[in-house]
Short mmCIF file of C-alpha atoms and ligand atoms in Angstrom, two decimals:
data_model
loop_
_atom_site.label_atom_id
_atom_site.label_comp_id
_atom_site.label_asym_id
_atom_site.label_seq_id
_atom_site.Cartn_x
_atom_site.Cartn_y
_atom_site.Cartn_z
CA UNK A 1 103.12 126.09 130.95
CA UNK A 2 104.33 124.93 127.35
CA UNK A 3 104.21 121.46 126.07
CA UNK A 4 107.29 120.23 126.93
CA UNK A 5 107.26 121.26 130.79
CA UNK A 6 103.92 120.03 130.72
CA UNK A 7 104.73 116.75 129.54
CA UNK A 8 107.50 115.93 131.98
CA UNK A 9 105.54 117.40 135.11
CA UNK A 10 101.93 117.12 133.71
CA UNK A 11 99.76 115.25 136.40
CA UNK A 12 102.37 113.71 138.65
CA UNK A 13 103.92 114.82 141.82
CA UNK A 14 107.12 113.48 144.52
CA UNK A 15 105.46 110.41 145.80
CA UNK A 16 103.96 111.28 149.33
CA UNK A 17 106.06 108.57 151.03
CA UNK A 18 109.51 108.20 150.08
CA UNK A 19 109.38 111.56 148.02
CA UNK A 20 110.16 109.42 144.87
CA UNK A 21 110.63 112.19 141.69
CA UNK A 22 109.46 109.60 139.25
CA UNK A 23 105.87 108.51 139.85
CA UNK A 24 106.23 104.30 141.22
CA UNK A 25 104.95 101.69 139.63
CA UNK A 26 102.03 100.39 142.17
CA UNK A 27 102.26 96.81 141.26
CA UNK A 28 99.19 95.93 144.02
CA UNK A 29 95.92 94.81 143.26
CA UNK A 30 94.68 96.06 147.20
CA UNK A 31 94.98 98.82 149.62
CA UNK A 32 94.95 98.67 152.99
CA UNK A 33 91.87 99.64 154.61
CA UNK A 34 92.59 101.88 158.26
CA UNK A 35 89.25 100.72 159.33
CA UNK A 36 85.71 99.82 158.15
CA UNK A 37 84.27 102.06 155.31
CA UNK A 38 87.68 104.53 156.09
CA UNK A 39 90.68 103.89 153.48
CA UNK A 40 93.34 106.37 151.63
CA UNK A 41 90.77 106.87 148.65
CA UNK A 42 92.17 103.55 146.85
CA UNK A 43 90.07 99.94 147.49
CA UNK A 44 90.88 98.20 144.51
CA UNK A 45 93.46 98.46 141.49
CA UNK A 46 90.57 98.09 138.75
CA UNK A 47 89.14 101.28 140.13
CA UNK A 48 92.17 103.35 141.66
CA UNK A 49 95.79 102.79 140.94
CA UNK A 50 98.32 105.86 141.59
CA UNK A 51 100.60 104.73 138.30
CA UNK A 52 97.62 104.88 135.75
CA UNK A 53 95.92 108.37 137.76
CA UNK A 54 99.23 109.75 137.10
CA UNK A 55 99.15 108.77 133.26
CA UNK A 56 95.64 109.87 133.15
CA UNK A 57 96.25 113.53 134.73
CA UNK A 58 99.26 113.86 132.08
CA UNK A 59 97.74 112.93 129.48
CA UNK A 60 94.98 115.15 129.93
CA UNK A 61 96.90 118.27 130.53
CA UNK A 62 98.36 117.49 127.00
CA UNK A 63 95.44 117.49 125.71
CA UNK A 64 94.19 120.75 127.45
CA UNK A 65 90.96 118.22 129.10
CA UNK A 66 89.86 118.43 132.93
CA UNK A 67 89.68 114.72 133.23
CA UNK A 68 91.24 111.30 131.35
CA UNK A 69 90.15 107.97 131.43
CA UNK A 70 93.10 105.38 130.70
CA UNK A 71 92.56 101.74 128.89
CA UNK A 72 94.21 98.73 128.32
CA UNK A 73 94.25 99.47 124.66
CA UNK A 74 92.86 101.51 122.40
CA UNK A 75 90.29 99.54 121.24
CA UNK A 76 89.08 99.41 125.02
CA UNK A 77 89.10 102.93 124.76
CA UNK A 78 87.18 103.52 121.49
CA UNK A 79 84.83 100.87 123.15
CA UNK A 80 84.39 102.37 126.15
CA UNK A 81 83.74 105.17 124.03
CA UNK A 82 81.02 103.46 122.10
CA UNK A 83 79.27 102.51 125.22
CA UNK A 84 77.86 106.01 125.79
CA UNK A 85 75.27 104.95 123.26
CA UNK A 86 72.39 102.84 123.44
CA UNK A 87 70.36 100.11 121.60
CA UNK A 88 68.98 102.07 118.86
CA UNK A 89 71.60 105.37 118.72
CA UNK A 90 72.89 105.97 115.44
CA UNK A 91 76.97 106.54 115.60
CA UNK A 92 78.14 108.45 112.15
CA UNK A 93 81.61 107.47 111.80
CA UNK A 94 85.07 108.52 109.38
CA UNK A 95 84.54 106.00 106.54
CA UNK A 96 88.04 105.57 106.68
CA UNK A 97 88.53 104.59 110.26
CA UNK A 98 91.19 102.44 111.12
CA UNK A 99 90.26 98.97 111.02
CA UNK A 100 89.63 97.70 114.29
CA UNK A 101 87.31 100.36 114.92
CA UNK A 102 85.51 99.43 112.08
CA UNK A 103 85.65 95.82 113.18
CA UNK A 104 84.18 97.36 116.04
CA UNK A 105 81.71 98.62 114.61
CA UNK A 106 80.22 96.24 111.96
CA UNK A 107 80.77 92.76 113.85
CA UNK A 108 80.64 93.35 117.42
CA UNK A 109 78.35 96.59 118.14
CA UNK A 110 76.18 96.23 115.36
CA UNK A 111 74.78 92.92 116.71
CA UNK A 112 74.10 94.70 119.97
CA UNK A 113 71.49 97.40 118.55
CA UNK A 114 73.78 100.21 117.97
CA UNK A 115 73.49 101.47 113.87
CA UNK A 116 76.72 103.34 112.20
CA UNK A 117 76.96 105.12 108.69
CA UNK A 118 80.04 105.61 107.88
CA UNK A 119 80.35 108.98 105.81
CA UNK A 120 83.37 110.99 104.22
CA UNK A 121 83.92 113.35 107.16
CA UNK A 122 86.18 115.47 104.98
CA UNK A 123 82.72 116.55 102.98
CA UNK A 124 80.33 118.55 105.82
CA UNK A 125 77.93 118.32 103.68
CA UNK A 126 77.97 114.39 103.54
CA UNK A 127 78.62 114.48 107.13
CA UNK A 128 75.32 117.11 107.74
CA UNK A 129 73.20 114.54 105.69
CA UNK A 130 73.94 111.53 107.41
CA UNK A 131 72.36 112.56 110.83
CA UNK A 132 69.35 111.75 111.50
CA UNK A 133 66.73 112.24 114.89
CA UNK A 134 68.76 109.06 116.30
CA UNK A 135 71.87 110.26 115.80
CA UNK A 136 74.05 110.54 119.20
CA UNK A 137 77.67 110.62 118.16
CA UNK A 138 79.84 111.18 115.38
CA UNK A 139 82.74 109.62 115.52
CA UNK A 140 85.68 111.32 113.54
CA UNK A 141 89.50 109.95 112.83
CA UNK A 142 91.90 112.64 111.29
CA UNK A 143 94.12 112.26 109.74
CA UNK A 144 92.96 108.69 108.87
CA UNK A 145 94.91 105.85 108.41
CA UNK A 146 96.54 105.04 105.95
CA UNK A 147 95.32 107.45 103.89
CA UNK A 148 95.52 110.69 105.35
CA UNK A 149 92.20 112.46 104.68
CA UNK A 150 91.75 115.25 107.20
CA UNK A 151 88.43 116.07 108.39
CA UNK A 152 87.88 119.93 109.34
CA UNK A 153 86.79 119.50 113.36
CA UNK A 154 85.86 122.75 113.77
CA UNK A 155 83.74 122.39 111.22
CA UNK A 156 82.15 119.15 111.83
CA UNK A 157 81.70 120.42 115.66
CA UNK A 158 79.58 123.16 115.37
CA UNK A 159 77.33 121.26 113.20
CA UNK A 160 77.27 118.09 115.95
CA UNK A 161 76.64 120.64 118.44
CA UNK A 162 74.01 122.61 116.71
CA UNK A 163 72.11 119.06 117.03
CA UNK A 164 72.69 118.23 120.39
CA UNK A 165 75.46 115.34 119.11
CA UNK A 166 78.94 114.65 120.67
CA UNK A 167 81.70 114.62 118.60
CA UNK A 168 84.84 112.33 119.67
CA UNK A 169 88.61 112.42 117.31
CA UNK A 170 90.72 110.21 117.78
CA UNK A 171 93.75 111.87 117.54
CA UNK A 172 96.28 108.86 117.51
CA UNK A 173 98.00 110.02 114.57
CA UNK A 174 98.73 113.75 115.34
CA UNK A 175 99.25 113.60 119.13
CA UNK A 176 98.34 115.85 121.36
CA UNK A 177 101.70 117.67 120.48
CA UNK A 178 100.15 118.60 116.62
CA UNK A 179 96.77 118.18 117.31
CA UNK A 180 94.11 119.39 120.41
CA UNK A 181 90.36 118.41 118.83
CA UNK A 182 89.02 119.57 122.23
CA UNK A 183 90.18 123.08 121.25
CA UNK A 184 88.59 122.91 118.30
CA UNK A 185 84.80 122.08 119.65
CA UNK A 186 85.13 118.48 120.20
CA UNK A 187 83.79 116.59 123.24
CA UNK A 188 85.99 113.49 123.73
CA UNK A 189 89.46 112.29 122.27
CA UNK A 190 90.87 109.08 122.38
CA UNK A 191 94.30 107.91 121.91
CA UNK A 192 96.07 104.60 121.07
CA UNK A 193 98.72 105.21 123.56
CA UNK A 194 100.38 101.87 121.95
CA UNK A 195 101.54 104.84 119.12
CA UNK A 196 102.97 107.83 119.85
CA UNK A 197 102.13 108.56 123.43
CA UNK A 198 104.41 105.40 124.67
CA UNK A 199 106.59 106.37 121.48
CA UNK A 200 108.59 102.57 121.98
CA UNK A 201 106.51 100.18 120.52
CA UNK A 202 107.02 98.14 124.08
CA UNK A 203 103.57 98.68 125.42
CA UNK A 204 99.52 98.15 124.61
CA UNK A 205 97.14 101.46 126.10
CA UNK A 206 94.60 103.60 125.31
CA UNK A 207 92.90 106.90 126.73
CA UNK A 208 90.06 108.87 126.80
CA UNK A 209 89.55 112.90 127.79
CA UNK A 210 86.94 115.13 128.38
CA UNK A 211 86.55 118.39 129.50
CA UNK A 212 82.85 117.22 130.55
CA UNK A 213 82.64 115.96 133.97
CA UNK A 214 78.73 114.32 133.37
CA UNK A 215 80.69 111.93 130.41
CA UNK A 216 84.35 111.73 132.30
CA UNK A 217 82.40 110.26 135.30
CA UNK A 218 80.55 107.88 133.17
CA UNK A 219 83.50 106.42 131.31
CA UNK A 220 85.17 105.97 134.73
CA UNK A 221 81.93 103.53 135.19
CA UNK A 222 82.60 101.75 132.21
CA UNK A 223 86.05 101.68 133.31
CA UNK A 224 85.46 99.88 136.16
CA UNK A 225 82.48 98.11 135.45
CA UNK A 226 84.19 96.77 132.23
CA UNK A 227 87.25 96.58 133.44
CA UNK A 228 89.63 96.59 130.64
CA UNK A 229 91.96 98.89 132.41
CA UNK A 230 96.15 99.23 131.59
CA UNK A 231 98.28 97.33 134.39
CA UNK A 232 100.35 99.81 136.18
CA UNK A 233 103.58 98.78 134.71
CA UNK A 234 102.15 99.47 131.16
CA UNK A 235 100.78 102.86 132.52
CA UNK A 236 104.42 103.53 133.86
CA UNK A 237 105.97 103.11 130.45
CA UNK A 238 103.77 105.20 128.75
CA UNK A 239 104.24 108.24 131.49
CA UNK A 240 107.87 107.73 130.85
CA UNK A 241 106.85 108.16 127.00
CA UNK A 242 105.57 111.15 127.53
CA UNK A 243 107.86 112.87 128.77
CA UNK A 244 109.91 113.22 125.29
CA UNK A 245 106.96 113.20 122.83
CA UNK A 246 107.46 117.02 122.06
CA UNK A 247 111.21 115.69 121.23
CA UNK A 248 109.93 112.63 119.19
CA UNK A 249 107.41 114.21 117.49
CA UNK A 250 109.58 117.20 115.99
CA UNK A 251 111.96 114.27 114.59
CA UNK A 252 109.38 111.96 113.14
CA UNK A 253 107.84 115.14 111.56
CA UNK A 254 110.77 116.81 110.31
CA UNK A 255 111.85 112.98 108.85
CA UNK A 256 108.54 112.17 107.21
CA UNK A 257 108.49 115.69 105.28
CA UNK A 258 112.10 115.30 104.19
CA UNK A 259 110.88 111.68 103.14
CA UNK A 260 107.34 112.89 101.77
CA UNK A 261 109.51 115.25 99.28
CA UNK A 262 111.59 112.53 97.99
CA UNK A 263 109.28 110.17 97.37
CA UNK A 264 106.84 112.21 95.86
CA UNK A 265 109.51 112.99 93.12
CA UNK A 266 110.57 109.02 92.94
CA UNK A 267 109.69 107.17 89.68
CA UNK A 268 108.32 104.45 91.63
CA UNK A 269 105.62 106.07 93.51
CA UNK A 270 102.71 106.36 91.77
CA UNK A 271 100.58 108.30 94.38
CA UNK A 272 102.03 109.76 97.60
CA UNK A 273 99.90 110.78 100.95
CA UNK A 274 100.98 113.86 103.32
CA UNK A 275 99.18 116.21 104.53
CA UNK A 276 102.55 118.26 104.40
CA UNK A 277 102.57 117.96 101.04
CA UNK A 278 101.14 120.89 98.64
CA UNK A 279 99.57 118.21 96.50
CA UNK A 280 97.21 117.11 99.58
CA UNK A 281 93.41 118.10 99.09
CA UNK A 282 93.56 118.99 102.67
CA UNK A 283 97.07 120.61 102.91
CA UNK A 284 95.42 124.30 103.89
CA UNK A 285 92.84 122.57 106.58
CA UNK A 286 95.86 120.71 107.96
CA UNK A 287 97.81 123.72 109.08
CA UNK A 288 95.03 125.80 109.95
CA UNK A 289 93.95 122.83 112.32
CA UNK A 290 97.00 121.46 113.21
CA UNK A 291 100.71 122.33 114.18
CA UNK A 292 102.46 119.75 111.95
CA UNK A 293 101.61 117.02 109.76
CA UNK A 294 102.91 114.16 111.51
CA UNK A 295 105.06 111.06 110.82
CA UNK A 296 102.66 109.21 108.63
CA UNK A 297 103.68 108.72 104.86
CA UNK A 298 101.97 106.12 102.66
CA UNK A 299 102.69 105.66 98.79
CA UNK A 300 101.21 103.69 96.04
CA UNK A 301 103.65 101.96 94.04
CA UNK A 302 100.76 100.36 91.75
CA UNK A 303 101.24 96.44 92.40
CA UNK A 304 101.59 93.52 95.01
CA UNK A 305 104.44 92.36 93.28
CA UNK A 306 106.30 95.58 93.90
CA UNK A 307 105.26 95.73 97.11
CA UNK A 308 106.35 92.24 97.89
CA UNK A 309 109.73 93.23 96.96
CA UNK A 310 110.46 96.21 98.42
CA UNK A 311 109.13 94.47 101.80
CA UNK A 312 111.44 91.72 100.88
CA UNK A 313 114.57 94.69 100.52
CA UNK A 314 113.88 96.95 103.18
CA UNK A 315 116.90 96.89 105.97
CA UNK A 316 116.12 99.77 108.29
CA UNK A 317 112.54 99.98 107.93
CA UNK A 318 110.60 96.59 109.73
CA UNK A 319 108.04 95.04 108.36
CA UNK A 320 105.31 95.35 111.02
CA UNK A 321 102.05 96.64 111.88
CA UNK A 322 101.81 99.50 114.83
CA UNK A 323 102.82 103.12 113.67
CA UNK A 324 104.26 105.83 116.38
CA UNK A 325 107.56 104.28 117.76
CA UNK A 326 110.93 105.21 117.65
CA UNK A 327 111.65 102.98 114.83
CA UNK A 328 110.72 103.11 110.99
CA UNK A 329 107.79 100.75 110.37
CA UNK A 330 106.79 99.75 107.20
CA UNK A 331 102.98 97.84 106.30
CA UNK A 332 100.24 97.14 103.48
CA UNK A 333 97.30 97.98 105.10
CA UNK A 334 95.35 96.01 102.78
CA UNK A 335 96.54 92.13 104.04
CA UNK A 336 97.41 93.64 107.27
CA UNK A 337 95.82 96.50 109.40
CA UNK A 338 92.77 96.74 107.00
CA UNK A 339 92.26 92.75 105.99
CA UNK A 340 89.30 92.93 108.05
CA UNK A 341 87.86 95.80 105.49
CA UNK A 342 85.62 94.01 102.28
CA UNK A 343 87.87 94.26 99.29
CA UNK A 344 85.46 96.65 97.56
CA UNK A 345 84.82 99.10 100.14
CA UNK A 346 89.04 98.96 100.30
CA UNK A 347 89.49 99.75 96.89
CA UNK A 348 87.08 102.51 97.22
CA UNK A 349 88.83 103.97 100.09
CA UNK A 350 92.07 103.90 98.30
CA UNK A 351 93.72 101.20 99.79
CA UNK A 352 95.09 99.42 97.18
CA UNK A 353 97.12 96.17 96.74
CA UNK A 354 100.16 98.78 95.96
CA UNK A 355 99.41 100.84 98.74
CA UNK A 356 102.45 100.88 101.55
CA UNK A 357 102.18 102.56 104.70
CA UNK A 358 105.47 104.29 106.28
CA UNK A 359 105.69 105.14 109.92
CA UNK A 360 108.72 107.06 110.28
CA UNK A 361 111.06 106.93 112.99
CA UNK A 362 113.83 109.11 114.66
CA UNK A 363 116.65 107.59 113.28
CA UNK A 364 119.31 109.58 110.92
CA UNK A 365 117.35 110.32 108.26
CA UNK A 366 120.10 109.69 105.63
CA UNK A 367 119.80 106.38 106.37
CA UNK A 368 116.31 105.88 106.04
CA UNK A 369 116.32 107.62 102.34
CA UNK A 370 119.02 105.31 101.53
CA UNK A 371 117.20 102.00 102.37
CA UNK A 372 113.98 103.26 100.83
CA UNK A 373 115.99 103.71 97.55
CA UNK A 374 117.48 100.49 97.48
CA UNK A 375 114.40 99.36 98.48
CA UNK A 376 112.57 100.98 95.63
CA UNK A 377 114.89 100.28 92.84
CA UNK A 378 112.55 97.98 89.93
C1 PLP B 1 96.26 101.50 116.72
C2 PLP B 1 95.10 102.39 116.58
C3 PLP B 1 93.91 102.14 117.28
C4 PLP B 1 93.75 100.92 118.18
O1 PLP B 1 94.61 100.95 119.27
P1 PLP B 1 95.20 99.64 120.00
O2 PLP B 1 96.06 100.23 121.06
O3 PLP B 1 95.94 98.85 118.98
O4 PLP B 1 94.03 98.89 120.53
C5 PLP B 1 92.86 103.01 117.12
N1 PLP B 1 92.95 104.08 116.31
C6 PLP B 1 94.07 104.34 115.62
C7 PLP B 1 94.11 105.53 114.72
C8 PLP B 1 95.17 103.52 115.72
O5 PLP B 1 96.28 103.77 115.00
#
């Protein structure tokens, strides 16, 4: 089946009962038990709810994975993730992660045992020096945010593999409708469904697939046993999300290239990153790996002040964090998805006081050229 059909049918079927098309929302915490130790295969809504099984069977099949594994965020998800490894297991990790991954990381799981080096995935050769005999996953973000850099995971995957290491993307910012890592020789992917899965910027989710039932069936223990799972209204609006992400994602793609090419000729961007663009390091590795570039477009403009400005200006784009809705969202990572990164290691990174990040929405895109003009204007 192609994408599309996939995404509307993907995983769910009539209900049994009523023969409801659209998959309920289960809003019940218990099931019914016929009699003792016999019951309909669901006890208890942290372990089984219809809603979310349906969300993780589609999501799966979009990502071409036997099983999926849904959160109540993403960060559960990376988390849950994470938890594969032990006290001791070294986790090699995109140096340019997004930042609550990397708060992750350095305040939470480093306290517990676990050791991370985070490496420029982009270089193999960085990424092939990093491991060592305790290395047990390498944990890879392309394109990262906010700057873009796309690491080859084909690449990077035969290398992991060659040493015995799993490899999980998260593939938040492509979507499964650009981007399938597991194709490419990755183990897991995880998702912030809270971007472009749910595609409205009305929900919080995360997921996890695998193609390897030995790791599916141990993040459905840490599912469980953990217990951040999605409620199944939340799991509900991200299966209706679905269902028109090939749609979305064409329009956020075709308006973030038209908006990539204007503002990398505007006299008040002083650095642009796309991977559409010809100018990106990684603008071969990006189609070869990918089937589109993606809605993401950040720009230097070279100061606070100017960014303070055309923050203040902006009239279609909002001013928020979160990236993958329907609407144009504009941010500076550097006070506000990234403040928990040390200046230094920012700067180093590329994410500047000047540095804006654009998540581009659906709407006409005359209009969002217009506002970014006025908005622009020094
Ligand atoms: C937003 C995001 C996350 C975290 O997801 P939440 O749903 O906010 O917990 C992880 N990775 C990437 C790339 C993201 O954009």
């Amino acid at each position: 089946m192609g994408f599309s059909t996939d995404a509307v049918h993907g995983g769910q079927e009539a209900e049994p009962v009523t023969g409801a098309v659209m998959t309920p929302i289960f809003q019940t915490s218990t099931y019914k038990q016929d009699g003792l130790g016999k019951h309909r295969g669901y006890e208890y809504a942290r372990t089984q709810n219809p809603t979310r099984g349906a969300l993780e069977r589609n999501i799966a099949v979009l990502e071409k994975a036997e099983h999926g594994v849904a959160f109540s965020s993403g960060m559960s998800a990376i988390s849950a993730v994470m938890h594969l490894c032990k006290e001791g297991d070294e986790i090699v990790i995109t140096e340019n992660v997004y930042g609550g991954t990397y708060r992750l990381a350095e305040r939470i799981l480093r306290d517990r045992g676990l050791r991370f080096a985070f490496v420029d995935t982009t270089d193999l050769a960085a990424v092939k020096a990093s491991f060592t005999a305790k290395t047990k996953l390498l944990f890879v973000e392309t394109p990262t945010n906010p700057i873009l850099r796309v690491t080859d995971i084909r690449a990077v995957s035969a290398f992991a593999r060659s040493r015995g290491v799993l490899v999980t993307v998260d593939n938040t910012f492509m979507s499964p409708y650009f981007q399938n890592p597991l194709e490419l020789g990755a183990d897991i992917v995880v998702h912030s469904s809270t971007k472009y899965l749910n595609g409205h910027s009305d929900m919080v989710g995360g997921v996890v697939v695998t193609n390897d039932t030995g790791i599916a069936d141990k993040l459905r223990f840490i599912q469980n046993a953990v217990g951040a799972v999605p409620g199944p209204f939340d799991c509900w609006l991200a299966l209706r999300g679905t269902k028109t992400l090939a749609l979305r994602m064409r329009q956020h793609e075709t308006n973030a290239r038209y908006l990539a090419a204007f503002l990398s000729r505007h006299p008040a961007v002083k650095k642009i990153y796309y991977p559409g663009l010809e100018s990106h390091p990684e603008h071969e590795l990006a189609m070869r790996q990918a089937r589109g570039f993606g809605g993401i477009v950040s720009i230097d403009v070279g100061s606070l002040d100017r960014v303070r400005r055309a923050l203040e200006r902006v009239r279609v784009f909002t001013l928020a964090e979160s990236l993958g809705g329907v609407e144009s969202l504009i941010c500076h990572p550097a006070t506000m998805t990234h403040a928990s990164v040390p200046e230094e290691f920012r700067n180093r990174l590329g994410i500047t006081e000047g540095l804006m990040r654009l998540s581009v929405g659906i709407e006409d895109v005359e209009d969002l050229e217009a506002d970014l003009t006025q908005a622009l204007a020094f």
